[in-house]
Short mmCIF file of N, CA and C in Angstrom, two decimals:
data_model
loop_
_atom_site.label_atom_id
_atom_site.label_comp_id
_atom_site.label_asym_id
_atom_site.label_seq_id
_atom_site.Cartn_x
_atom_site.Cartn_y
_atom_site.Cartn_z
N GLY F 1 58.21 -39.01 34.81
CA GLY F 1 58.89 -38.02 35.77
C GLY F 1 58.87 -36.59 34.68
N PRO F 2 59.56 -35.86 35.20
CA PRO F 2 59.64 -34.45 34.49
C PRO F 2 60.09 -34.63 33.63
N GLY F 3 60.24 -33.72 32.55
CA GLY F 3 61.04 -33.64 31.12
C GLY F 3 60.76 -35.51 30.48
N ARG F 4 59.21 -36.02 30.63
CA ARG F 4 58.78 -37.18 29.87
C ARG F 4 57.98 -37.01 29.21
N GLY F 5 57.55 -36.86 28.32
CA GLY F 5 56.46 -36.83 27.30
C GLY F 5 56.10 -38.20 26.98
N VAL F 6 54.66 -38.26 27.03
CA VAL F 6 53.96 -39.23 26.44
C VAL F 6 52.52 -39.48 25.54
N ALA F 7 52.88 -39.97 24.52
CA ALA F 7 51.90 -39.78 22.98
C ALA F 7 51.18 -40.61 23.41
N GLY F 8 49.72 -40.20 23.45
CA GLY F 8 48.78 -41.11 23.38
C GLY F 8 48.45 -41.35 22.09
N ALA F 9 48.17 -40.91 20.96
CA ALA F 9 48.13 -40.96 19.56
C ALA F 9 46.20 -41.18 19.64
N ASP F 10 45.68 -41.01 19.95
CA ASP F 10 44.18 -41.02 19.70
C ASP F 10 43.58 -39.92 19.01
N TRP F 11 44.30 -39.91 17.98
CA TRP F 11 44.00 -38.22 17.28
C TRP F 11 42.64 -38.75 16.12
N GLN F 12 42.06 -40.10 16.21
CA GLN F 12 41.42 -40.57 15.48
C GLN F 12 39.77 -40.38 15.93
N ALA F 13 39.34 -40.00 15.18
CA ALA F 13 37.99 -38.95 15.48
C ALA F 13 36.86 -40.46 15.14
N GLU F 14 36.95 -41.25 14.91
CA GLU F 14 35.79 -42.26 14.62
C GLU F 14 35.00 -42.48 15.56
N ARG F 15 35.05 -42.43 16.78
CA ARG F 15 34.19 -42.58 18.00
C ARG F 15 33.46 -41.28 17.94
N VAL F 16 33.56 -40.10 17.24
CA VAL F 16 32.77 -39.17 17.29
C VAL F 16 31.93 -38.83 16.05
N ALA F 17 32.77 -39.78 14.93
CA ALA F 17 32.15 -40.00 13.75
C ALA F 17 30.42 -40.69 13.48
N VAL F 18 31.10 -42.29 14.60
CA VAL F 18 30.09 -43.03 14.66
C VAL F 18 28.89 -42.23 15.68
N ALA F 19 29.16 -41.70 16.54
CA ALA F 19 27.44 -41.26 17.63
C ALA F 19 27.40 -39.94 16.60
N ALA F 20 28.01 -39.14 15.84
CA ALA F 20 27.31 -38.06 15.12
C ALA F 20 26.50 -38.63 13.94
N ASP F 21 26.91 -40.27 13.39
CA ASP F 21 25.98 -41.08 12.35
C ASP F 21 24.86 -41.73 13.09
N ARG F 22 24.69 -41.87 13.96
CA ARG F 22 23.35 -42.55 15.18
C ARG F 22 22.80 -41.48 15.19
N SER F 23 22.55 -40.26 15.59
CA SER F 23 22.41 -39.32 15.80
C SER F 23 20.79 -38.70 14.83
N PRO F 24 21.50 -38.91 13.31
CA PRO F 24 20.11 -38.34 12.68
C PRO F 24 19.23 -38.96 12.26
N ARG F 25 19.38 -40.64 12.54
CA ARG F 25 18.15 -41.23 12.43
C ARG F 25 16.69 -40.83 13.40
N ALA F 26 17.19 -40.16 14.14
CA ALA F 26 16.38 -39.81 15.38
C ALA F 26 15.72 -38.65 14.39
N GLY F 27 16.00 -37.77 13.91
CA GLY F 27 15.97 -36.64 13.06
C GLY F 27 15.14 -37.18 12.05
N ARG F 28 15.55 -37.83 11.31
CA ARG F 28 14.80 -38.20 9.90
C ARG F 28 13.71 -38.86 10.60
N GLU F 29 13.30 -39.91 11.68
CA GLU F 29 11.86 -39.94 11.86
C GLU F 29 11.31 -38.95 12.43
N SER F 30 11.55 -38.05 13.44
CA SER F 30 10.70 -37.27 13.76
C SER F 30 10.46 -36.10 12.79
N GLY F 31 11.15 -35.88 11.56
CA GLY F 31 10.88 -34.98 10.62
C GLY F 31 9.84 -35.60 9.46
N ALA F 32 9.83 -37.28 9.69
CA ALA F 32 9.25 -38.20 8.99
C ALA F 32 7.90 -38.05 9.50
N SER F 33 7.69 -38.44 10.80
CA SER F 33 6.32 -38.42 11.75
C SER F 33 5.60 -37.67 11.52
N SER F 34 6.08 -35.87 11.49
CA SER F 34 5.89 -34.61 11.69
C SER F 34 4.94 -34.21 10.00
N GLY F 35 5.80 -34.80 9.21
CA GLY F 35 5.61 -34.74 8.00
C GLY F 35 4.55 -35.33 7.39
N ARG F 36 4.07 -36.95 8.25
CA ARG F 36 2.81 -37.87 8.36
C ARG F 36 1.57 -37.13 8.41
N TRP F 37 2.20 -36.45 10.04
CA TRP F 37 0.90 -35.67 10.52
C TRP F 37 0.21 -34.46 9.71
N LEU F 38 1.47 -33.54 9.35
CA LEU F 38 0.31 -32.44 8.68
C LEU F 38 -0.22 -33.40 7.42
N ALA F 39 0.27 -34.35 6.51
CA ALA F 39 -0.37 -34.65 5.60
C ALA F 39 -2.11 -34.97 5.88
N ARG F 40 -1.75 -35.51 6.90
CA ARG F 40 -3.26 -36.40 7.41
C ARG F 40 -4.10 -35.19 7.78
N LEU F 41 -3.36 -34.18 8.43
CA LEU F 41 -4.33 -33.26 9.01
C LEU F 41 -4.72 -32.10 7.54
N ARG F 42 -3.89 -32.29 6.17
CA ARG F 42 -4.62 -31.49 5.30
C ARG F 42 -5.18 -32.59 4.52
N GLY F 43 -5.99 -33.63 4.95
CA GLY F 43 -6.18 -34.52 4.07
C GLY F 43 -7.22 -34.75 4.39
N SER F 44 -8.84 -33.94 3.56
CA SER F 44 -10.19 -34.03 4.38
C SER F 44 -10.46 -35.09 4.66
N GLY F 45 -9.99 -36.20 3.76
CA GLY F 45 -11.30 -37.31 4.23
C GLY F 45 -10.72 -37.78 5.50
N LEU F 46 -9.07 -37.68 5.92
CA LEU F 46 -8.87 -38.25 7.38
C LEU F 46 -9.26 -37.39 8.49
N SER F 47 -9.22 -36.02 8.43
CA SER F 47 -9.42 -35.24 9.16
C SER F 47 -10.83 -35.11 9.40
N GLY F 48 -11.30 -34.26 8.13
CA GLY F 48 -12.82 -33.50 8.39
C GLY F 48 -12.58 -32.04 8.44
N LEU F 49 -10.80 -31.59 8.23
CA LEU F 49 -10.81 -30.20 7.56
C LEU F 49 -10.82 -29.91 6.15
N PRO F 50 -11.19 -28.71 5.81
CA PRO F 50 -10.92 -28.19 3.70
C PRO F 50 -9.09 -28.81 3.64
N PRO F 51 -9.28 -29.35 2.90
CA PRO F 51 -8.12 -29.86 2.44
C PRO F 51 -6.79 -28.42 2.20
N VAL F 52 -6.65 -27.44 2.04
CA VAL F 52 -5.60 -26.88 2.31
C VAL F 52 -5.63 -26.23 3.84
N LEU F 53 -7.02 -26.33 4.47
CA LEU F 53 -7.13 -25.74 5.76
C LEU F 53 -7.06 -24.45 5.85
N VAL F 54 -8.11 -24.10 4.99
CA VAL F 54 -8.52 -22.59 4.80
C VAL F 54 -10.09 -22.82 4.37
N ARG F 55 -11.05 -22.05 5.20
CA ARG F 55 -12.42 -21.97 4.53
C ARG F 55 -12.49 -22.27 3.16
N ASP F 56 -12.09 -21.30 2.79
CA ASP F 56 -12.06 -20.53 1.22
C ASP F 56 -10.56 -21.17 0.45
N GLY F 57 -10.91 -22.23 -0.87
CA GLY F 57 -9.53 -22.51 -1.10
C GLY F 57 -9.87 -22.13 -2.54
N GLY F 58 -9.46 -22.98 -3.45
CA GLY F 58 -9.39 -22.54 -4.86
C GLY F 58 -8.52 -21.75 -5.22
N LEU F 59 -8.39 -20.59 -5.57
CA LEU F 59 -6.93 -19.63 -5.63
C LEU F 59 -6.47 -19.38 -4.49
N ASN F 60 -6.76 -19.59 -3.32
CA ASN F 60 -6.26 -19.43 -1.91
C ASN F 60 -5.51 -20.78 -1.64
N SER F 61 -4.28 -20.79 -1.76
CA SER F 61 -3.51 -22.12 -1.09
C SER F 61 -3.47 -22.85 -0.03
N GLY F 62 -3.58 -21.80 1.14
CA GLY F 62 -3.56 -21.97 2.45
C GLY F 62 -2.28 -22.65 2.98
N PHE F 63 -2.53 -24.11 3.43
CA PHE F 63 -1.35 -24.53 3.53
C PHE F 63 -0.84 -25.40 2.69
N MET F 64 -0.53 -25.11 1.48
CA MET F 64 -0.25 -26.38 0.45
C MET F 64 1.27 -26.46 0.29
N ILE F 65 1.47 -25.16 -0.15
CA ILE F 65 3.35 -24.94 0.28
C ILE F 65 3.40 -25.23 1.31
N ALA F 66 3.41 -24.46 2.77
CA ALA F 66 3.61 -24.78 3.35
C ALA F 66 4.12 -26.75 3.74
N GLN F 67 3.35 -27.64 3.50
CA GLN F 67 3.21 -28.70 3.40
C GLN F 67 4.89 -29.02 2.39
N VAL F 68 4.52 -28.61 1.23
CA VAL F 68 5.84 -29.20 0.15
C VAL F 68 7.14 -28.56 1.02
N THR F 69 6.85 -27.54 1.16
CA THR F 69 8.19 -26.86 2.34
C THR F 69 8.94 -28.25 3.25
N ALA F 70 7.63 -28.38 4.01
CA ALA F 70 7.92 -29.68 5.33
C ALA F 70 8.32 -31.05 4.49
N ALA F 71 7.95 -31.36 3.52
CA ALA F 71 8.10 -32.49 3.03
C ALA F 71 9.36 -32.50 2.03
N ALA F 72 10.06 -31.10 1.41
CA ALA F 72 11.11 -31.32 0.97
C ALA F 72 12.21 -31.57 2.19
N LEU F 73 12.26 -30.76 2.91
CA LEU F 73 13.14 -30.60 4.35
C LEU F 73 13.09 -32.07 4.90
N ALA F 74 11.53 -32.81 5.24
CA ALA F 74 11.99 -34.24 5.53
C ALA F 74 12.72 -35.01 4.60
N SER F 75 12.35 -35.00 3.37
CA SER F 75 13.09 -35.48 2.61
C SER F 75 14.86 -35.53 2.19
N GLU F 76 14.72 -33.86 2.75
CA GLU F 76 16.39 -33.45 2.59
C GLU F 76 17.21 -34.58 3.90
N ASN F 77 16.36 -34.34 4.99
CA ASN F 77 17.13 -35.11 6.57
C ASN F 77 17.37 -36.76 6.02
N LYS F 78 16.45 -37.55 5.00
CA LYS F 78 16.69 -38.91 4.69
C LYS F 78 18.16 -38.77 3.89
N SER F 79 18.51 -37.70 3.37
CA SER F 79 19.48 -37.95 2.69
C SER F 79 20.95 -37.78 3.79
N LEU F 80 20.64 -36.59 4.41
CA LEU F 80 21.56 -36.48 5.17
C LEU F 80 22.03 -36.92 6.51
N ALA F 81 21.02 -38.28 6.51
CA ALA F 81 20.96 -39.23 7.51
C ALA F 81 21.60 -40.32 7.20
N HIS F 82 22.42 -40.16 5.56
CA HIS F 82 23.43 -41.55 5.35
C HIS F 82 24.88 -41.46 6.49
N PRO F 83 25.15 -42.44 7.02
CA PRO F 83 26.09 -42.16 7.97
C PRO F 83 27.31 -41.89 6.80
N ALA F 84 28.20 -40.79 7.51
CA ALA F 84 29.35 -40.29 6.83
C ALA F 84 30.62 -40.91 6.82
N SER F 85 30.50 -41.59 8.52
CA SER F 85 31.86 -42.37 8.18
C SER F 85 32.09 -43.06 7.76
N VAL F 86 31.29 -44.27 7.01
CA VAL F 86 31.49 -45.39 6.06
C VAL F 86 32.31 -44.73 4.93
N ASP F 87 32.25 -43.38 4.44
CA ASP F 87 33.47 -43.10 3.72
C ASP F 87 34.85 -42.86 3.86
N SER F 88 35.66 -42.67 3.53
CA SER F 88 36.96 -42.01 3.97
C SER F 88 38.34 -41.84 2.68
N LEU F 89 39.06 -40.97 2.62
CA LEU F 89 39.62 -40.42 1.83
C LEU F 89 40.91 -40.27 2.57
N PRO F 90 42.23 -40.92 2.26
CA PRO F 90 43.48 -41.02 2.56
C PRO F 90 43.99 -39.50 2.36
N THR F 91 44.70 -38.73 3.12
CA THR F 91 45.29 -37.30 3.12
C THR F 91 46.34 -37.19 3.90
N SER F 92 46.90 -36.26 3.59
CA SER F 92 48.22 -35.87 4.33
C SER F 92 49.40 -36.71 3.91
N ALA F 93 49.54 -36.78 2.37
CA ALA F 93 50.30 -37.88 1.21
C ALA F 93 50.23 -39.09 1.93
N ASN F 94 49.01 -39.36 2.27
CA ASN F 94 48.48 -41.23 2.52
C ASN F 94 49.18 -41.55 4.22
N GLN F 95 49.68 -40.42 4.78
CA GLN F 95 50.04 -40.51 6.30
C GLN F 95 49.14 -40.80 7.22
N GLU F 96 47.56 -40.71 6.91
CA GLU F 96 45.99 -40.22 7.32
C GLU F 96 45.40 -41.28 6.71
N ASP F 97 45.69 -42.60 6.66
CA ASP F 97 45.39 -43.14 5.73
C ASP F 97 43.69 -43.60 5.64
N HIS F 98 42.99 -43.04 7.08
CA HIS F 98 42.09 -43.92 7.31
C HIS F 98 40.95 -42.68 8.00
N VAL F 99 40.40 -41.35 7.05
CA VAL F 99 39.89 -39.97 7.54
C VAL F 99 38.42 -40.82 8.31
N SER F 100 37.75 -40.33 9.73
CA SER F 100 36.35 -40.25 9.83
C SER F 100 35.31 -39.89 9.47
N MET F 101 35.57 -38.52 8.86
CA MET F 101 34.82 -37.74 8.21
C MET F 101 33.69 -37.33 9.28
N ALA F 102 34.40 -36.93 10.62
CA ALA F 102 33.45 -36.66 11.75
C ALA F 102 33.62 -35.41 11.89
N THR F 103 34.09 -34.93 10.91
CA THR F 103 33.45 -33.19 11.21
C THR F 103 32.26 -33.11 10.28
N PHE F 104 32.36 -33.75 8.99
CA PHE F 104 30.68 -33.73 8.35
C PHE F 104 29.75 -34.06 9.05
N ALA F 105 30.17 -35.40 9.44
CA ALA F 105 29.13 -35.92 10.61
C ALA F 105 28.54 -35.40 11.32
N ALA F 106 29.38 -34.35 12.49
CA ALA F 106 28.90 -33.82 13.31
C ALA F 106 28.56 -32.28 12.66
N ARG F 107 28.70 -32.18 11.67
CA ARG F 107 28.49 -30.28 11.44
C ARG F 107 26.80 -30.46 10.68
N ARG F 108 26.52 -31.46 9.89
CA ARG F 108 25.14 -31.86 9.53
C ARG F 108 24.59 -31.78 10.50
N LEU F 109 24.23 -32.57 11.47
CA LEU F 109 23.07 -32.32 12.81
C LEU F 109 22.75 -30.98 12.82
N GLY F 110 23.42 -29.91 12.66
CA GLY F 110 22.74 -28.59 12.73
C GLY F 110 21.60 -28.37 11.74
N ASP F 111 22.27 -28.62 10.43
CA ASP F 111 21.37 -28.79 9.22
C ASP F 111 20.10 -29.29 9.34
N MET F 112 20.41 -30.80 9.87
CA MET F 112 18.89 -31.81 10.20
C MET F 112 18.03 -31.17 11.62
N VAL F 113 18.97 -30.57 12.71
CA VAL F 113 18.07 -29.90 13.54
C VAL F 113 17.29 -28.50 13.09
N ASN F 114 17.63 -28.10 12.56
CA ASN F 114 17.31 -26.97 11.63
C ASN F 114 15.63 -27.11 10.80
N ASN F 115 16.09 -28.35 9.80
CA ASN F 115 15.12 -28.46 9.16
C ASN F 115 13.91 -29.70 10.00
N THR F 116 14.76 -30.18 10.91
CA THR F 116 13.48 -30.65 11.67
C THR F 116 12.74 -29.85 12.12
N ALA F 117 13.21 -28.62 12.68
CA ALA F 117 12.16 -27.86 13.58
C ALA F 117 11.47 -27.19 12.56
N VAL F 118 11.74 -26.42 11.58
CA VAL F 118 10.69 -26.05 10.71
C VAL F 118 9.60 -27.25 10.06
N VAL F 119 10.08 -28.65 10.03
CA VAL F 119 8.79 -29.30 9.84
C VAL F 119 7.81 -29.05 10.69
N VAL F 120 8.76 -29.08 12.48
CA VAL F 120 7.62 -29.21 13.64
C VAL F 120 7.35 -28.23 13.61
N GLY F 121 7.51 -27.34 13.52
CA GLY F 121 7.26 -25.83 13.27
C GLY F 121 5.70 -25.57 12.24
N ILE F 122 5.76 -26.16 11.21
CA ILE F 122 4.70 -26.38 10.31
C ILE F 122 3.69 -27.05 10.66
N GLU F 123 4.02 -27.79 11.22
CA GLU F 123 3.35 -29.25 11.98
C GLU F 123 2.19 -28.56 12.93
N ALA F 124 3.14 -28.06 13.47
CA ALA F 124 2.54 -27.39 14.65
C ALA F 124 1.13 -26.06 14.59
N MET F 125 2.08 -25.17 13.43
CA MET F 125 0.83 -24.40 12.91
C MET F 125 -0.21 -24.66 12.20
N ALA F 126 0.07 -25.56 11.61
CA ALA F 126 -1.25 -26.37 10.67
C ALA F 126 -2.41 -27.20 11.88
N ALA F 127 -1.93 -27.72 12.80
CA ALA F 127 -2.65 -28.02 13.87
C ALA F 127 -3.16 -27.19 14.54
N ALA F 128 -2.85 -25.36 14.74
CA ALA F 128 -3.22 -24.83 15.47
C ALA F 128 -4.35 -24.09 14.37
N GLN F 129 -4.30 -24.15 12.87
CA GLN F 129 -5.05 -24.03 12.12
C GLN F 129 -6.81 -24.36 12.29
N GLY F 130 -6.50 -26.02 12.33
CA GLY F 130 -7.35 -27.33 12.18
C GLY F 130 -7.91 -27.36 13.29
N MET F 131 -7.37 -26.76 14.42
CA MET F 131 -8.34 -26.61 15.79
C MET F 131 -9.04 -25.34 15.98
N GLU F 132 -8.81 -24.29 14.97
CA GLU F 132 -9.24 -23.03 15.17
C GLU F 132 -10.49 -23.16 13.81
N LEU F 133 -10.17 -24.48 13.16
CA LEU F 133 -11.13 -24.32 12.19
C LEU F 133 -12.55 -24.85 12.48
N LYS F 134 -12.40 -25.81 13.59
CA LYS F 134 -13.38 -26.34 14.59
C LYS F 134 -13.39 -25.96 16.03
N ARG F 135 -13.57 -24.66 16.24
CA ARG F 135 -13.15 -23.88 17.29
C ARG F 135 -14.61 -24.42 18.64
N THR F 136 -15.41 -25.00 17.88
CA THR F 136 -16.75 -25.25 18.71
C THR F 136 -16.08 -26.42 19.55
N LEU F 137 -15.04 -27.38 19.29
CA LEU F 137 -14.76 -28.02 20.38
C LEU F 137 -13.50 -27.80 21.32
N LYS F 138 -12.85 -28.10 22.30
CA LYS F 138 -11.92 -27.75 23.23
C LYS F 138 -11.03 -29.02 23.36
N SER F 139 -9.78 -28.64 24.04
CA SER F 139 -8.90 -29.75 23.67
C SER F 139 -8.49 -29.47 25.32
N SER F 140 -7.47 -30.41 26.00
CA SER F 140 -6.93 -30.34 26.99
C SER F 140 -6.48 -29.06 27.52
N PRO F 141 -5.98 -28.74 28.58
CA PRO F 141 -5.64 -27.14 29.34
C PRO F 141 -4.08 -27.50 28.59
N MET F 142 -3.67 -28.27 28.93
CA MET F 142 -2.17 -28.52 27.98
C MET F 142 -2.04 -27.97 26.65
N VAL F 143 -2.80 -28.49 25.81
CA VAL F 143 -2.65 -28.14 24.47
C VAL F 143 -3.82 -27.12 24.27
N GLU F 144 -4.65 -26.38 24.94
CA GLU F 144 -5.27 -25.30 24.83
C GLU F 144 -4.04 -24.04 25.23
N ALA F 145 -3.26 -24.46 26.15
CA ALA F 145 -2.20 -23.48 26.51
C ALA F 145 -1.14 -23.59 25.29
N GLU F 146 -0.13 -24.19 24.87
CA GLU F 146 0.18 -24.25 23.65
C GLU F 146 -0.15 -23.83 22.28
N PHE F 147 -1.56 -24.09 22.29
CA PHE F 147 -2.64 -23.50 20.88
C PHE F 147 -2.14 -22.07 20.92
N ALA F 148 -2.71 -21.11 22.73
CA ALA F 148 -2.21 -20.14 22.53
C ALA F 148 -0.91 -19.21 22.69
N THR F 149 0.15 -20.09 22.87
CA THR F 149 1.56 -19.64 22.51
C THR F 149 1.81 -19.80 21.11
N ILE F 150 0.86 -20.58 20.63
CA ILE F 150 1.36 -20.41 19.12
C ILE F 150 0.78 -19.33 18.17
N ARG F 151 -0.77 -19.32 18.37
CA ARG F 151 -1.37 -17.93 18.47
C ARG F 151 -0.61 -16.84 18.67
N GLU F 152 0.38 -16.64 19.76
CA GLU F 152 0.98 -15.03 19.86
C GLU F 152 2.15 -15.67 18.57
N LYS F 153 2.77 -16.49 18.50
CA LYS F 153 3.45 -16.11 17.60
C LYS F 153 2.84 -16.13 15.70
N VAL F 154 1.96 -16.65 15.53
CA VAL F 154 1.04 -16.88 13.96
C VAL F 154 -0.22 -16.74 14.34
N ALA F 155 -0.92 -15.73 13.46
CA ALA F 155 -2.10 -15.74 12.74
C ALA F 155 -3.17 -16.71 12.60
N PHE F 156 -3.97 -16.43 12.46
CA PHE F 156 -4.95 -17.78 11.79
C PHE F 156 -5.01 -17.42 10.13
N LEU F 157 -4.69 -18.32 9.29
CA LEU F 157 -4.84 -18.00 7.78
C LEU F 157 -6.21 -18.11 7.40
N GLU F 158 -6.62 -16.67 6.95
CA GLU F 158 -8.03 -17.01 6.51
C GLU F 158 -7.38 -16.62 4.63
N ARG F 159 -6.73 -16.01 4.49
CA ARG F 159 -6.69 -16.01 3.25
C ARG F 159 -5.25 -16.22 3.19
N ASP F 160 -4.39 -16.33 1.44
CA ASP F 160 -3.37 -16.62 1.66
C ASP F 160 -2.16 -15.14 1.64
N ARG F 161 -1.11 -15.62 2.50
CA ARG F 161 -0.36 -14.66 2.83
C ARG F 161 0.87 -15.13 2.71
N TYR F 162 2.27 -14.58 3.06
CA TYR F 162 3.91 -14.76 2.79
C TYR F 162 4.08 -15.21 4.09
N LEU F 163 4.55 -16.42 3.74
CA LEU F 163 4.24 -17.47 5.60
C LEU F 163 5.75 -17.68 5.80
N ALA F 164 6.68 -16.83 5.09
CA ALA F 164 8.17 -17.16 5.52
C ALA F 164 8.37 -16.75 7.00
N PRO F 165 7.60 -15.36 7.12
CA PRO F 165 7.65 -15.49 8.72
C PRO F 165 7.40 -16.13 9.64
N ASP F 166 5.87 -16.74 9.80
CA ASP F 166 5.77 -17.08 10.61
C ASP F 166 6.09 -18.70 10.53
N ILE F 167 6.35 -19.27 9.24
CA ILE F 167 7.54 -20.53 9.53
C ILE F 167 8.77 -20.27 10.50
N GLU F 168 9.42 -18.80 10.12
CA GLU F 168 10.48 -18.77 11.19
C GLU F 168 10.21 -18.46 12.26
N ALA F 169 9.00 -18.14 12.49
CA ALA F 169 8.27 -17.94 14.24
C ALA F 169 8.10 -19.20 14.53
N MET F 170 7.55 -20.54 14.24
CA MET F 170 7.35 -21.82 14.34
C MET F 170 8.36 -22.35 14.51
N ARG F 171 9.52 -22.11 13.71
CA ARG F 171 11.22 -22.80 13.60
C ARG F 171 11.53 -21.95 14.91
N LEU F 172 11.54 -20.99 15.11
CA LEU F 172 12.15 -20.56 16.33
C LEU F 172 11.71 -21.18 18.20
N TRP F 173 10.22 -21.57 17.61
CA TRP F 173 9.33 -22.34 18.83
C TRP F 173 9.68 -23.44 19.17
N ALA F 174 9.99 -24.12 17.98
CA ALA F 174 10.55 -25.24 17.95
C ALA F 174 11.72 -25.62 18.44
N LEU F 175 12.47 -24.56 18.61
CA LEU F 175 13.96 -25.13 18.24
C LEU F 175 13.95 -24.14 20.53
N ARG F 176 13.34 -23.46 20.40
CA ARG F 176 13.53 -22.34 22.06
C ARG F 176 12.25 -23.08 23.27
N ALA F 177 11.42 -23.14 22.52
CA ALA F 177 9.98 -23.14 23.92
C ALA F 177 10.36 -24.12 24.22
N LYS F 178 9.11 -24.62 23.77
CA LYS F 178 9.40 -26.13 24.27
C LYS F 178 9.41 -27.26 23.55
N LEU F 179 10.85 -27.48 23.61
CA LEU F 179 11.42 -28.69 22.45
C LEU F 179 10.31 -30.08 22.56
N PRO F 180 10.16 -30.29 21.57
CA PRO F 180 9.70 -32.04 21.52
C PRO F 180 10.26 -32.62 21.63
N THR F 181 10.18 -33.88 22.19
CA THR F 181 10.95 -35.18 22.69
C THR F 181 11.98 -35.16 21.31
N ALA F 182 10.98 -35.75 20.55
CA ALA F 182 11.93 -35.90 18.95
C ALA F 182 12.90 -35.23 18.59
N LEU F 183 12.59 -34.00 18.79
CA LEU F 183 13.61 -32.65 18.24
C LEU F 183 15.01 -33.35 19.10
N LEU F 184 14.22 -33.23 20.80
CA LEU F 184 15.20 -32.95 21.57
C LEU F 184 16.52 -34.45 20.98
N SER F 185 16.23 -35.57 20.77
CA SER F 185 16.80 -36.77 21.14
C SER F 185 17.65 -36.71 19.75
N ILE F 186 17.67 -35.49 18.74
CA ILE F 186 19.01 -35.53 18.18
C ILE F 186 20.15 -34.68 18.48
N LEU F 187 19.50 -33.66 19.21
CA LEU F 187 20.55 -32.62 19.83
C LEU F 187 21.78 -33.90 20.43
N PRO F 188 23.02 -32.65 20.85
CA PRO F 188 24.09 -33.27 21.62
C PRO F 188 23.42 -33.39 23.04
N ASN F 189 24.09 -34.12 23.58
CA ASN F 189 24.17 -34.03 24.79
C ASN F 189 22.59 -34.39 25.84
N HIS F 190 21.87 -34.96 24.67
CA HIS F 190 20.00 -35.13 25.19
C HIS F 190 19.82 -37.01 24.90
N SER F 191 19.15 -37.39 25.46
CA SER F 191 18.97 -38.62 25.70
C SER F 191 17.05 -38.47 25.34
#
């Protein structure tokens, strides 16, 4: 009735922490898988493509540093995938003796999404490069349409150039255009 208050005492964010701790596994796997495909593209023995995905290698390092970037971010995601909810430090003069670490568990998802978008974007950029190196072959209409979308964002890499703008364009492609299913799986409210 009026004047009566009820305290639910549901301040514990453990549910949020546990849910946020489950999501990074998909991001870790997506980045790792994408990184492996990128390595296969660059390994001329496996793909039949030039080792650095440019016709004139040597001093022209092609996609070598882009692959190093993708590998570093995929590795960072593995570290970020460590469950935050397994740690707890008491706060408020031990009044809150179990702290779920839900804030960090959820906050790190943003870093993982961005890292994964960079890795997937680099993989897509390298795939477009590989397709163009073997342009006598055609793919399915859907793949060719995506290839055209990628080429609107990044040009073929003939000679070394500063790739940061290309990588950023492809990160945005991965986040906004047609999100890869694996990337969608680590975003909140998606399955």
